[in-house]
Short mmCIF file of C-alpha atoms (C1' of nucleotides) in Angstrom, two decimals:
data_model
loop_
_atom_site.label_atom_id
_atom_site.label_comp_id
_atom_site.label_asym_id
_atom_site.label_seq_id
_atom_site.Cartn_x
_atom_site.Cartn_y
_atom_site.Cartn_z
CA MET A 1 -24.25 -44.50 8.06
CA VAL A 2 -24.99 -41.68 5.74
CA LYS A 3 -22.76 -38.77 4.97
CA TYR A 4 -24.55 -36.02 6.82
CA GLN A 5 -24.68 -38.07 10.00
CA ASN A 6 -20.97 -38.76 9.81
CA ILE A 7 -20.20 -35.11 9.43
CA ALA A 8 -22.57 -34.22 12.26
CA ASN A 9 -20.90 -36.78 14.49
CA GLU A 10 -17.42 -35.52 13.74
CA LEU A 11 -18.42 -31.96 14.44
CA ARG A 12 -20.15 -33.00 17.63
CA LYS A 13 -17.02 -34.75 18.84
CA LYS A 14 -14.97 -31.65 18.23
CA ILE A 15 -17.40 -29.53 20.20
CA VAL A 16 -17.82 -31.89 23.12
CA SER A 17 -14.11 -32.63 23.32
CA GLY A 18 -13.34 -28.94 23.52
CA GLU A 19 -11.52 -28.67 20.23
CA TYR A 20 -14.18 -26.08 19.40
CA PRO A 21 -14.59 -24.28 22.73
CA PRO A 22 -17.79 -22.36 23.51
CA GLY A 23 -18.06 -19.16 21.56
CA THR A 24 -15.66 -20.11 18.79
CA GLN A 25 -16.57 -20.15 15.17
CA ILE A 26 -16.60 -23.52 13.48
CA ALA A 27 -15.47 -24.25 9.95
CA LEU A 28 -17.44 -22.53 7.21
CA GLU A 29 -20.01 -24.54 5.36
CA ARG A 30 -18.12 -24.17 2.12
CA GLU A 31 -14.93 -25.33 3.82
CA LEU A 32 -16.68 -28.39 5.16
CA CYS A 33 -17.91 -29.11 1.63
CA GLU A 34 -14.34 -29.33 0.44
CA LYS A 35 -13.04 -31.17 3.47
CA TYR A 36 -15.59 -33.95 3.18
CA SER A 37 -16.09 -33.67 -0.58
CA VAL A 38 -19.82 -33.24 -0.33
CA SER A 39 -22.31 -30.71 -1.58
CA ARG A 40 -23.31 -27.75 0.52
CA ILE A 41 -26.81 -29.02 1.18
CA THR A 42 -25.34 -32.11 2.80
CA VAL A 43 -23.14 -30.00 5.04
CA LYS A 44 -26.13 -27.89 5.99
CA ARG A 45 -28.06 -30.95 7.04
CA ALA A 46 -25.19 -32.03 9.26
CA VAL A 47 -24.84 -28.62 10.85
CA ASP A 48 -28.58 -28.29 11.33
CA GLU A 49 -28.54 -31.50 13.36
CA LEU A 50 -26.31 -29.82 15.90
CA VAL A 51 -28.45 -26.70 15.91
CA LYS A 52 -31.43 -28.89 16.70
CA GLN A 53 -29.50 -30.43 19.56
CA GLY A 54 -28.73 -27.01 20.95
CA LEU A 55 -24.97 -27.17 20.59
CA ILE A 56 -24.42 -24.39 18.05
CA VAL A 57 -26.08 -21.36 16.50
CA LYS A 58 -25.85 -20.09 12.96
CA ARG A 59 -25.66 -16.39 12.18
CA ARG A 60 -26.40 -15.44 8.63
CA GLY A 61 -23.66 -13.22 7.35
CA SER A 62 -21.24 -14.18 10.09
CA GLY A 63 -20.79 -17.88 10.53
CA THR A 64 -21.62 -20.71 12.89
CA PHE A 65 -20.65 -20.60 16.54
CA VAL A 66 -20.50 -22.97 19.47
CA LYS A 67 -23.13 -22.15 22.05
CA SER A 68 -22.07 -21.65 25.63
CA VAL A 69 -23.59 -24.62 27.28
CA GLU A 70 -22.49 -26.17 30.52
CA ASP A 71 -20.34 -29.23 30.25
CA SER A 72 -22.91 -31.43 31.92
CA ASP A 73 -25.52 -30.30 29.44
CA MET A 74 -23.07 -30.70 26.60
CA LYS A 75 -22.74 -34.41 27.24
CA ALA A 76 -26.44 -34.85 27.86
CA LEU A 77 -27.31 -33.05 24.65
CA SER A 78 -24.83 -34.92 22.55
CA MET A 79 -25.93 -38.27 23.92
CA SER A 80 -29.60 -37.80 23.97
CA ARG A 81 -31.00 -39.25 20.89
CA GLN A 82 -33.91 -37.85 22.92
CA PHE A 83 -35.26 -41.31 22.75
CA GLU A 84 -34.90 -43.66 25.51
CA GLY A 85 -36.75 -45.56 28.08
CA PHE A 86 -35.72 -45.29 31.67
CA THR A 87 -33.11 -48.04 31.35
CA GLU A 88 -31.22 -46.24 28.64
CA SER A 89 -31.22 -42.89 30.38
CA TYR A 90 -29.57 -44.54 33.36
CA GLN A 91 -26.89 -46.14 31.24
CA GLY A 92 -24.03 -47.39 33.27
CA LYS A 93 -26.00 -47.60 36.44
CA LYS A 94 -27.62 -50.81 37.58
CA VAL A 95 -31.31 -50.66 36.72
CA THR A 96 -33.79 -53.08 38.20
CA SER A 97 -37.55 -53.35 38.15
CA LYS A 98 -40.11 -54.65 40.55
CA ILE A 99 -43.25 -55.79 38.82
CA ILE A 100 -46.34 -54.79 40.72
CA LYS A 101 -48.85 -55.88 38.15
CA PHE A 102 -48.72 -57.68 34.84
CA SER A 103 -51.95 -58.75 33.22
CA ILE A 104 -53.94 -58.53 30.02
CA VAL A 105 -57.15 -56.54 30.01
CA HIS A 106 -59.52 -54.62 27.80
CA PRO A 107 -58.56 -50.95 27.68
CA LYS A 108 -60.81 -48.29 29.07
CA GLU A 109 -62.47 -46.13 26.51
CA ASP A 110 -60.17 -43.12 26.72
CA ILE A 111 -57.04 -45.22 26.50
CA ALA A 112 -58.46 -47.31 23.69
CA ALA A 113 -58.99 -44.07 21.82
CA LYS A 114 -55.43 -42.90 22.40
CA LEU A 115 -54.05 -46.24 21.22
CA LEU A 116 -56.47 -46.53 18.29
CA LEU A 117 -58.00 -49.68 19.68
CA LYS A 118 -61.52 -50.94 20.12
CA SER A 119 -62.70 -51.67 23.60
CA ASP A 120 -62.73 -55.42 22.89
CA ASP A 121 -59.06 -55.40 21.91
CA PHE A 122 -56.53 -56.44 24.51
CA VAL A 123 -53.71 -54.52 26.13
CA TYR A 124 -51.02 -55.42 28.60
CA ASP A 125 -51.59 -53.72 31.90
CA VAL A 126 -48.25 -53.21 33.57
CA VAL A 127 -47.26 -51.48 36.76
CA ARG A 128 -43.56 -51.39 37.56
CA VAL A 129 -41.35 -49.73 40.11
CA ARG A 130 -37.99 -48.98 38.59
CA CYS A 131 -34.81 -48.56 40.55
CA ALA A 132 -31.35 -47.29 39.84
CA LEU A 133 -28.69 -48.76 42.08
CA ASP A 134 -31.54 -50.40 44.00
CA VAL A 135 -33.08 -47.05 44.91
CA PRO A 136 -36.71 -46.73 43.77
CA ILE A 137 -36.99 -43.84 41.37
CA VAL A 138 -40.18 -44.15 39.43
CA ILE A 139 -43.47 -45.96 39.34
CA GLU A 140 -44.79 -46.60 35.88
CA TYR A 141 -48.32 -47.44 34.76
CA MET A 142 -48.34 -48.71 31.20
CA LYS A 143 -50.78 -50.00 28.63
CA MET A 144 -49.59 -51.62 25.40
CA PRO A 145 -51.61 -53.35 22.66
CA ILE A 146 -50.78 -57.04 22.55
CA GLN A 147 -51.17 -57.08 18.77
CA LEU A 148 -48.33 -54.63 18.32
CA ILE A 149 -46.01 -55.91 21.00
CA PRO A 150 -46.47 -59.67 21.16
CA GLY A 151 -44.60 -61.94 23.51
CA LEU A 152 -44.04 -59.60 26.41
CA LYS A 153 -42.94 -61.53 29.50
CA LYS A 154 -42.03 -60.80 33.08
CA GLU A 155 -38.41 -61.41 32.30
CA ILE A 156 -38.54 -58.58 29.76
CA LEU A 157 -40.37 -56.24 32.09
CA LYS A 158 -37.61 -56.67 34.62
CA LYS A 159 -35.19 -55.32 32.07
CA SER A 160 -36.06 -52.91 29.28
CA ILE A 161 -39.22 -53.06 27.20
CA TYR A 162 -37.70 -50.61 24.73
CA ALA A 163 -34.72 -52.87 24.17
CA TYR A 164 -37.12 -55.77 23.53
CA ILE A 165 -39.15 -53.76 21.05
CA GLN A 166 -36.15 -52.55 19.12
CA ASN A 167 -33.78 -55.51 19.32
CA GLU A 168 -36.10 -58.52 19.40
CA LEU A 169 -39.18 -57.31 17.57
CA LYS A 170 -37.07 -55.13 15.28
CA LEU A 171 -39.57 -52.30 15.54
CA LYS A 172 -38.51 -48.70 15.40
CA ILE A 173 -39.71 -45.98 17.71
CA GLN A 174 -40.52 -42.75 15.96
CA SER A 175 -41.76 -40.26 18.50
CA ALA A 176 -43.35 -39.63 21.84
CA HIS A 177 -45.91 -37.06 22.87
CA ARG A 178 -45.57 -36.09 26.49
CA ARG A 179 -47.43 -34.09 29.07
CA ILE A 180 -45.48 -33.25 32.19
CA CYS A 181 -46.84 -32.05 35.49
CA ALA A 182 -46.27 -32.20 39.22
CA VAL A 183 -48.36 -34.29 41.60
CA MET A 184 -48.37 -35.70 45.10
CA PRO A 185 -47.93 -39.43 45.59
CA SER A 186 -50.74 -41.60 46.88
CA LYS A 187 -50.14 -43.65 50.01
CA GLU A 188 -49.37 -46.71 47.95
CA GLU A 189 -46.93 -44.79 45.81
CA LYS A 190 -45.15 -43.44 48.85
CA ALA A 191 -44.72 -46.99 50.04
CA TYR A 192 -43.49 -48.30 46.71
CA LEU A 193 -41.06 -45.45 46.25
CA GLY A 194 -39.88 -45.48 49.84
CA ILE A 195 -40.95 -41.92 50.48
CA GLU A 196 -41.40 -40.94 54.08
CA SER A 197 -41.50 -37.17 54.05
CA THR A 198 -43.46 -34.77 51.89
CA LEU A 199 -42.04 -35.23 48.43
CA PRO A 200 -43.68 -34.37 45.11
CA LEU A 201 -43.54 -36.49 42.00
CA LEU A 202 -42.85 -35.51 38.42
CA GLU A 203 -45.56 -37.09 36.31
CA ILE A 204 -44.96 -37.82 32.65
CA GLU A 205 -47.90 -38.98 30.60
CA GLN A 206 -46.67 -40.38 27.32
CA ILE A 207 -48.04 -41.76 24.10
CA ALA A 208 -45.29 -43.35 22.05
CA PHE A 209 -45.46 -44.09 18.33
CA LEU A 210 -43.75 -46.57 16.06
CA ASP A 211 -42.05 -45.81 12.83
CA ASP A 212 -45.26 -46.34 10.91
CA GLY A 213 -47.28 -43.99 13.09
CA ARG A 214 -49.10 -46.57 15.17
CA PRO A 215 -49.27 -45.71 18.87
CA PHE A 216 -47.85 -48.61 20.87
CA GLU A 217 -47.66 -47.28 24.40
CA TYR A 218 -49.73 -45.23 26.76
CA SER A 219 -48.02 -44.68 30.05
CA VAL A 220 -48.02 -42.51 33.09
CA SER A 221 -44.82 -42.51 35.07
CA ARG A 222 -44.33 -40.77 38.36
CA HIS A 223 -40.78 -39.93 39.29
CA ARG A 224 -39.36 -38.93 42.65
CA GLY A 225 -38.91 -35.19 42.49
CA ASP A 226 -35.61 -35.35 44.30
CA LYS A 227 -34.04 -37.90 41.97
CA ILE A 228 -35.16 -36.97 38.50
CA ALA A 229 -35.23 -33.97 36.22
CA PHE A 230 -36.36 -33.85 32.66
CA LYS A 231 -34.25 -31.89 30.20
CA SER A 232 -35.35 -30.37 26.96
CA VAL A 233 -34.04 -28.06 24.29
CA SER A 234 -36.41 -26.17 22.08
CA VAL A 235 -35.18 -24.34 19.06
CA ARG A 236 -36.82 -21.63 17.05
CA MET B 1 -42.58 -16.01 3.73
CA VAL B 2 -40.60 -18.67 1.99
CA LYS B 3 -41.97 -21.46 -0.11
CA TYR B 4 -41.44 -24.40 2.20
CA GLN B 5 -43.13 -22.59 5.06
CA ASN B 6 -46.13 -21.79 2.91
CA ILE B 7 -46.48 -25.38 1.88
CA ALA B 8 -46.07 -26.55 5.47
CA ASN B 9 -48.75 -24.13 6.60
CA GLU B 10 -51.19 -25.24 3.95
CA LEU B 11 -50.68 -28.87 4.82
CA ARG B 12 -51.02 -28.11 8.51
CA LYS B 13 -54.33 -26.41 7.91
CA LYS B 14 -55.63 -29.40 6.03
CA ILE B 15 -54.64 -31.70 8.86
CA VAL B 16 -55.96 -29.58 11.70
CA SER B 17 -59.18 -28.78 9.87
CA GLY B 18 -59.85 -32.46 9.34
CA GLU B 19 -59.54 -32.44 5.58
CA TYR B 20 -56.82 -35.02 6.15
CA PRO B 21 -58.27 -37.09 9.02
CA PRO B 22 -55.96 -39.12 11.28
CA GLY B 23 -54.59 -42.17 9.56
CA THR B 24 -55.10 -40.95 6.03
CA GLN B 25 -52.34 -40.66 3.51
CA ILE B 26 -51.47 -37.18 2.38
CA ALA B 27 -50.48 -36.16 -1.14
CA LEU B 28 -47.27 -37.70 -2.44
CA GLU B 29 -44.15 -35.60 -2.40
CA ARG B 30 -43.93 -35.68 -6.17
CA GLU B 31 -47.55 -34.59 -6.43
CA LEU B 32 -46.90 -31.68 -4.11
CA CYS B 33 -43.95 -30.72 -6.31
CA GLU B 34 -46.28 -30.33 -9.26
CA LYS B 35 -49.06 -28.70 -7.30
CA TYR B 36 -46.83 -25.96 -5.94
CA SER B 37 -44.34 -25.95 -8.80
CA VAL B 38 -41.35 -26.49 -6.56
CA SER B 39 -38.53 -28.97 -6.41
CA ARG B 40 -38.79 -32.09 -4.36
CA ILE B 41 -36.28 -30.98 -1.77
CA THR B 42 -38.46 -28.01 -1.00
CA VAL B 43 -41.48 -30.23 -0.52
CA LYS B 44 -39.47 -32.47 1.75
CA ARG B 45 -38.52 -29.53 3.93
CA ALA B 46 -42.16 -28.55 4.27
CA VAL B 47 -43.26 -32.07 5.13
CA ASP B 48 -40.39 -32.52 7.57
CA GLU B 49 -41.62 -29.49 9.47
CA LEU B 50 -44.84 -31.29 10.23
CA VAL B 51 -43.01 -34.45 11.19
CA LYS B 52 -41.00 -32.41 13.66
CA GLN B 53 -44.22 -31.03 15.08
CA GLY B 54 -45.56 -34.53 15.56
CA LEU B 55 -48.49 -34.25 13.18
CA ILE B 56 -47.49 -36.82 10.57
CA VAL B 57 -45.19 -39.77 9.95
CA LYS B 58 -43.40 -40.75 6.78
CA ARG B 59 -43.04 -44.37 5.74
CA ARG B 60 -40.44 -45.02 3.13
CA GLY B 61 -41.94 -47.10 0.39
CA SER B 62 -45.50 -46.33 1.40
CA GLY B 63 -46.21 -42.66 1.80
CA THR B 64 -46.89 -40.04 4.44
CA PHE B 65 -49.71 -40.41 6.94
CA VAL B 66 -51.49 -38.28 9.46
CA LYS B 67 -50.72 -39.35 12.99
CA SER B 68 -53.56 -40.11 15.34
CA VAL B 69 -53.29 -37.30 17.78
CA GLU B 70 -56.03 -35.99 19.97
CA ASP B 71 -57.73 -32.86 18.81
CA SER B 72 -56.57 -30.87 21.80
CA ASP B 73 -53.00 -31.89 21.09
CA MET B 74 -53.48 -31.18 17.42
CA LYS B 75 -54.19 -27.55 18.07
CA ALA B 76 -51.44 -27.24 20.65
CA LEU B 77 -48.92 -28.80 18.31
CA SER B 78 -49.86 -26.70 15.37
CA MET B 79 -49.80 -23.52 17.39
CA SER B 80 -46.73 -24.08 19.40
CA ARG B 81 -43.91 -22.37 17.75
CA GLN B 82 -42.57 -24.02 20.91
CA PHE B 83 -41.40 -20.62 21.79
CA GLU B 84 -43.30 -18.49 24.08
CA GLY B 85 -43.21 -16.84 27.38
CA PHE B 86 -46.06 -17.37 29.75
CA THR B 87 -48.10 -14.53 28.27
CA GLU B 88 -48.14 -16.06 24.84
CA SER B 89 -49.05 -19.53 26.02
CA TYR B 90 -52.10 -18.10 27.71
CA GLN B 91 -53.20 -16.26 24.63
CA GLY B 92 -56.75 -15.11 24.81
CA LYS B 93 -56.85 -15.19 28.56
CA LYS B 94 -56.19 -12.14 30.64
CA VAL B 95 -52.65 -12.29 31.95
CA THR B 96 -51.45 -10.05 34.73
CA SER B 97 -48.29 -9.88 36.79
CA LYS B 98 -47.51 -8.85 40.30
CA ILE B 99 -43.98 -7.63 40.70
CA ILE B 100 -42.42 -8.87 43.90
CA LYS B 101 -38.93 -7.64 43.21
CA PHE B 102 -37.24 -5.57 40.54
CA SER B 103 -33.69 -4.46 41.07
CA ILE B 104 -30.27 -4.48 39.49
CA VAL B 105 -27.53 -6.54 41.11
CA HIS B 106 -24.30 -8.35 40.43
CA PRO B 107 -24.95 -11.96 39.49
CA LYS B 108 -23.78 -14.79 41.68
CA GLU B 109 -20.93 -16.77 40.29
CA ASP B 110 -22.89 -19.73 38.98
CA ILE B 111 -25.43 -17.55 37.22
CA ALA B 112 -22.74 -15.26 35.83
CA ALA B 113 -21.19 -18.36 34.30
CA LYS B 114 -24.45 -19.48 32.74
CA LEU B 115 -25.03 -16.02 31.26
CA LEU B 116 -21.40 -15.57 30.18
CA LEU B 117 -20.96 -12.56 32.45
CA LYS B 118 -18.30 -11.44 34.85
CA SER B 119 -19.26 -11.03 38.45
CA ASP B 120 -18.95 -7.26 38.19
CA ASP B 121 -21.45 -7.09 35.35
CA PHE B 122 -25.01 -6.19 36.18
CA VAL B 123 -28.22 -8.15 35.80
CA TYR B 124 -31.84 -7.38 36.45
CA ASP B 125 -33.14 -9.36 39.36
CA VAL B 126 -36.84 -9.92 38.87
CA VAL B 127 -39.39 -11.87 40.83
CA ARG B 128 -42.93 -11.94 39.45
CA VAL B 129 -46.14 -13.73 40.21
CA ARG B 130 -48.08 -14.26 37.05
CA CYS B 131 -51.79 -14.78 36.89
CA ALA B 132 -54.26 -15.91 34.28
CA LEU B 133 -57.75 -14.54 34.80
CA ASP B 134 -56.46 -13.15 38.10
CA VAL B 135 -55.62 -16.58 39.45
CA PRO B 136 -51.96 -16.90 40.46
CA ILE B 137 -50.32 -19.60 38.38
CA VAL B 138 -46.61 -19.22 38.56
CA ILE B 139 -43.86 -17.48 40.45
CA GLU B 140 -40.86 -16.61 38.36
CA TYR B 141 -37.31 -15.76 39.45
CA MET B 142 -35.37 -14.21 36.61
CA LYS B 143 -31.94 -12.78 35.90
CA MET B 144 -31.17 -10.88 32.70
CA PRO B 145 -28.02 -9.00 31.66
CA ILE B 146 -28.72 -5.28 31.42
CA GLN B 147 -26.32 -4.94 28.50
CA LEU B 148 -28.37 -7.29 26.36
CA ILE B 149 -31.81 -6.17 27.40
CA PRO B 150 -31.61 -2.45 28.09
CA GLY B 151 -34.51 -0.32 29.19
CA LEU B 152 -36.53 -2.86 31.12
CA LYS B 153 -39.20 -1.18 33.22
CA LYS B 154 -41.92 -2.14 35.63
CA GLU B 155 -44.52 -1.41 33.02
CA ILE B 156 -42.95 -4.02 30.77
CA LEU B 157 -42.63 -6.58 33.54
CA LYS B 158 -46.35 -6.30 34.13
CA LYS B 159 -46.94 -7.38 30.58
CA SER B 160 -44.61 -9.58 28.56
CA ILE B 161 -40.83 -9.33 28.59
CA TYR B 162 -40.68 -11.52 25.52
CA ALA B 163 -42.91 -9.17 23.59
CA TYR B 164 -40.62 -6.28 24.59
CA ILE B 165 -37.51 -8.14 23.50
CA GLN B 166 -38.92 -9.13 20.15
CA ASN B 167 -41.06 -6.13 19.25
CA GLU B 168 -39.24 -3.19 20.83
CA LEU B 169 -35.64 -4.34 20.92
CA LYS B 170 -36.09 -6.28 17.68
CA LEU B 171 -34.10 -9.17 19.04
CA LYS B 172 -34.81 -12.72 18.06
CA ILE B 173 -35.02 -15.63 20.42
CA GLN B 174 -33.31 -18.72 19.17
CA SER B 175 -33.63 -21.45 21.75
CA ALA B 176 -34.13 -22.40 25.35
CA HIS B 177 -32.52 -25.10 27.42
CA ARG B 178 -34.78 -26.35 30.16
CA ARG B 179 -34.61 -28.59 33.17
CA ILE B 180 -37.93 -29.63 34.62
CA CYS B 181 -38.59 -31.11 38.01
CA ALA B 182 -41.13 -31.25 40.81
CA VAL B 183 -40.74 -29.41 44.09
CA MET B 184 -42.72 -28.30 47.11
CA PRO B 185 -43.45 -24.60 47.58
CA SER B 186 -41.86 -22.61 50.37
CA LYS B 187 -44.12 -20.80 52.79
CA GLU B 188 -43.71 -17.56 50.91
CA GLU B 189 -44.51 -19.25 47.64
CA LYS B 190 -47.64 -20.80 49.07
CA ALA B 191 -48.75 -17.34 50.10
CA TYR B 192 -47.96 -15.73 46.77
CA LEU B 193 -49.66 -18.49 44.82
CA GLY B 194 -52.64 -18.72 47.16
CA ILE B 195 -52.02 -22.34 47.99
CA GLU B 196 -53.62 -23.63 51.14
CA SER B 197 -53.44 -27.38 50.86
CA THR B 198 -50.53 -29.65 49.96
CA LEU B 199 -49.82 -28.87 46.36
CA PRO B 200 -46.60 -29.51 44.45
CA LEU B 201 -45.04 -27.14 41.95
CA LEU B 202 -43.62 -27.81 38.52
CA GLU B 203 -40.23 -26.13 38.40
CA ILE B 204 -38.73 -25.09 35.09
CA GLU B 205 -35.16 -23.85 35.08
CA GLN B 206 -34.41 -22.15 31.81
CA ILE B 207 -31.53 -20.57 29.98
CA ALA B 208 -32.73 -18.75 26.89
CA PHE B 209 -30.55 -17.72 23.95
CA LEU B 210 -30.77 -15.04 21.33
CA ASP B 211 -30.38 -15.50 17.63
CA ASP B 212 -26.65 -14.91 17.86
CA GLY B 213 -26.11 -17.45 20.59
CA ARG B 214 -25.83 -15.09 23.53
CA PRO B 215 -27.70 -16.24 26.62
CA PHE B 216 -30.06 -13.48 27.75
CA GLU B 217 -32.13 -15.09 30.46
CA TYR B 218 -31.67 -17.36 33.39
CA SER B 219 -34.89 -18.13 35.13
CA VAL B 220 -36.53 -20.53 37.49
CA SER B 221 -40.28 -20.62 37.37
CA ARG B 222 -42.46 -22.60 39.70
CA HIS B 223 -45.94 -23.42 38.44
CA ARG B 224 -48.95 -24.63 40.37
CA GLY B 225 -49.12 -28.35 39.68
CA ASP B 226 -52.88 -28.26 39.38
CA LYS B 227 -52.96 -25.51 36.78
CA ILE B 228 -50.09 -26.17 34.45
CA ALA B 229 -48.71 -29.00 32.37
CA PHE B 230 -45.79 -28.86 30.01
CA LYS B 231 -46.18 -30.55 26.66
CA SER B 232 -43.42 -31.84 24.46
CA VAL B 233 -42.98 -33.90 21.34
CA SER B 234 -39.74 -35.67 20.68
CA VAL B 235 -39.06 -37.21 17.33
CA ARG B 236 -36.53 -39.80 16.35
"C1'" DG C 1 -41.74 -54.48 -10.54
"C1'" DA C 2 -43.75 -50.19 -9.60
"C1'" DG C 3 -43.91 -46.71 -6.49
"C1'" DT C 4 -42.61 -44.47 -2.20
"C1'" DG C 5 -39.57 -41.54 0.60
"C1'" DG C 6 -34.06 -40.88 1.68
"C1'" DT C 7 -29.94 -39.02 0.25
"C1'" DC C 8 -27.08 -36.40 -2.64
"C1'" DT C 9 -25.10 -33.33 -6.42
"C1'" DA C 10 -23.50 -28.93 -8.59
"C1'" DG C 11 -24.82 -25.41 -9.25
"C1'" DA C 12 -27.70 -20.54 -8.57
"C1'" DC C 13 -29.42 -16.35 -6.41
"C1'" DC C 14 -30.82 -13.98 -2.14
"C1'" DA C 15 -30.64 -11.77 2.66
"C1'" DC C 16 -27.78 -10.42 5.88
"C1'" DC C 17 -23.42 -8.94 8.47
"C1'" DC C 18 -19.26 -6.54 8.82
"C1'" DC C 19 -15.61 -3.91 7.15
"C1'" DG D 1 -17.98 -5.11 -1.37
"C1'" DG D 2 -16.84 -9.46 0.08
"C1'" DG D 3 -18.24 -13.19 2.64
"C1'" DT D 4 -21.63 -15.68 5.40
"C1'" DG D 5 -25.66 -18.76 5.79
"C1'" DG D 6 -30.81 -19.38 3.57
"C1'" DT D 7 -33.41 -21.01 -0.05
"C1'" DC D 8 -34.14 -23.30 -4.22
"C1'" DT D 9 -33.61 -26.01 -8.69
"C1'" DA D 10 -33.64 -30.18 -11.70
"C1'" DG D 11 -32.11 -33.68 -11.80
"C1'" DA D 12 -29.94 -38.66 -10.03
"C1'" DC D 13 -29.63 -43.03 -7.61
"C1'" DC D 14 -30.73 -45.77 -3.46
"C1'" DA D 15 -33.58 -48.35 0.20
"C1'" DC D 16 -37.68 -49.75 1.25
"C1'" DT D 17 -42.77 -51.47 0.85
"C1'" DC D 18 -46.26 -53.80 -1.27
"C1'" DG D 19 -48.89 -56.39 -4.38
#
DNA sequence: GAGTGGTCTAGACCACCCC
DNA sequence: GGGTGGTCTAGACCACTCG
């Protein structure tokens, strides 16, 4: 662990724990330099992490202050390495998956383009219904290049693909580009998700990238509108 | 304009214009140092801006490469200062507003808490339907403290509140915390938005903060699912 | 082994806020 | 005027990739 991350983590703890309540000023950058025996640029990097996460604001000429964020958000913000599959975001709760489809196909042209593949390459074609505490929450349609993510099996799909990619394949996930909208479920989706009344779905179309910039996932997931919300902080 | 922003802008232009096509390696950090006669840390800041925007990836030991992003995304990413009201995100198109409600009230307890007010403070209570090219797109329910945003008038509501805040009041917007979900419209909303069939809405609940950390807006906006999508890039 | 980006230092000066 | 964060320098060493 590098210095600026340590400092960021310590500060974050103090904010989340309430040692720095909302609205209070935190230690000056130059004080933090002394306290941790680091240069000011290193302190700034640490503090900027928390700004990015939405926990604090800096005022030139005045100091750095804890933002007034609700407790629930506070925890969410401090946890969210913003990067997680469904399994991770439901940490603590029992997550299960029902596999509707698992095959290997050639990608359609538009998806091949998004994943930088040729139409005679192969991709996994996965459809899963994912449940938390045995309640269906989301149906997920996913395409992944078999070259990049070899060895995918049903057993893995039942758990977490992201865990497999990171822990077994030792690949790192760099970023995800998302498009979020609202849609109505099809009849099949209503059945899979156990929806009886009129309930909209939150659709997230995602292209996810590895560390080296290669796209490794194209997916569309449709979440029950009454069970899921997507949170985001944008700064500057 | 500071140095790192200039460098970031120049690089962004080269990427968006196609001078650096997707997948290509961009100039080395040490080369950019020489080219712009700046230190390496300054170059890194510039390059990191573009990483944050999702345009490029850095590979330690190899170099920095343009991500393969669709052209439409490319422009969106490079534009999006991620910060905009509805008016700004529809730049170029004619945006109009119909004011459904504009009054001054005491905030309810939960909203007072979110805006750091007491229940005997006052807030504007605004409901607007906003249209692009005269087509209703979104209905917006907004509360704003009158102390922070004085002088709001109907004329302003018809245009852009954000423009008023930034250009007239000279206040700066620092961040927004959002919660996004999918809902069904009420009867009134269907009427206001001209919805006849079964169409879901994308709901965005937002608390927006000024430069100095004070929350100045609590709003819930409900967008026609067939007209609007929300885009987001998350890195690391 | 040569070359890349990642982290870090110990300063410096500037822009801004508040007294 | 005194103190804050913002930007920047000119180095240094480290971790990683690749041939």
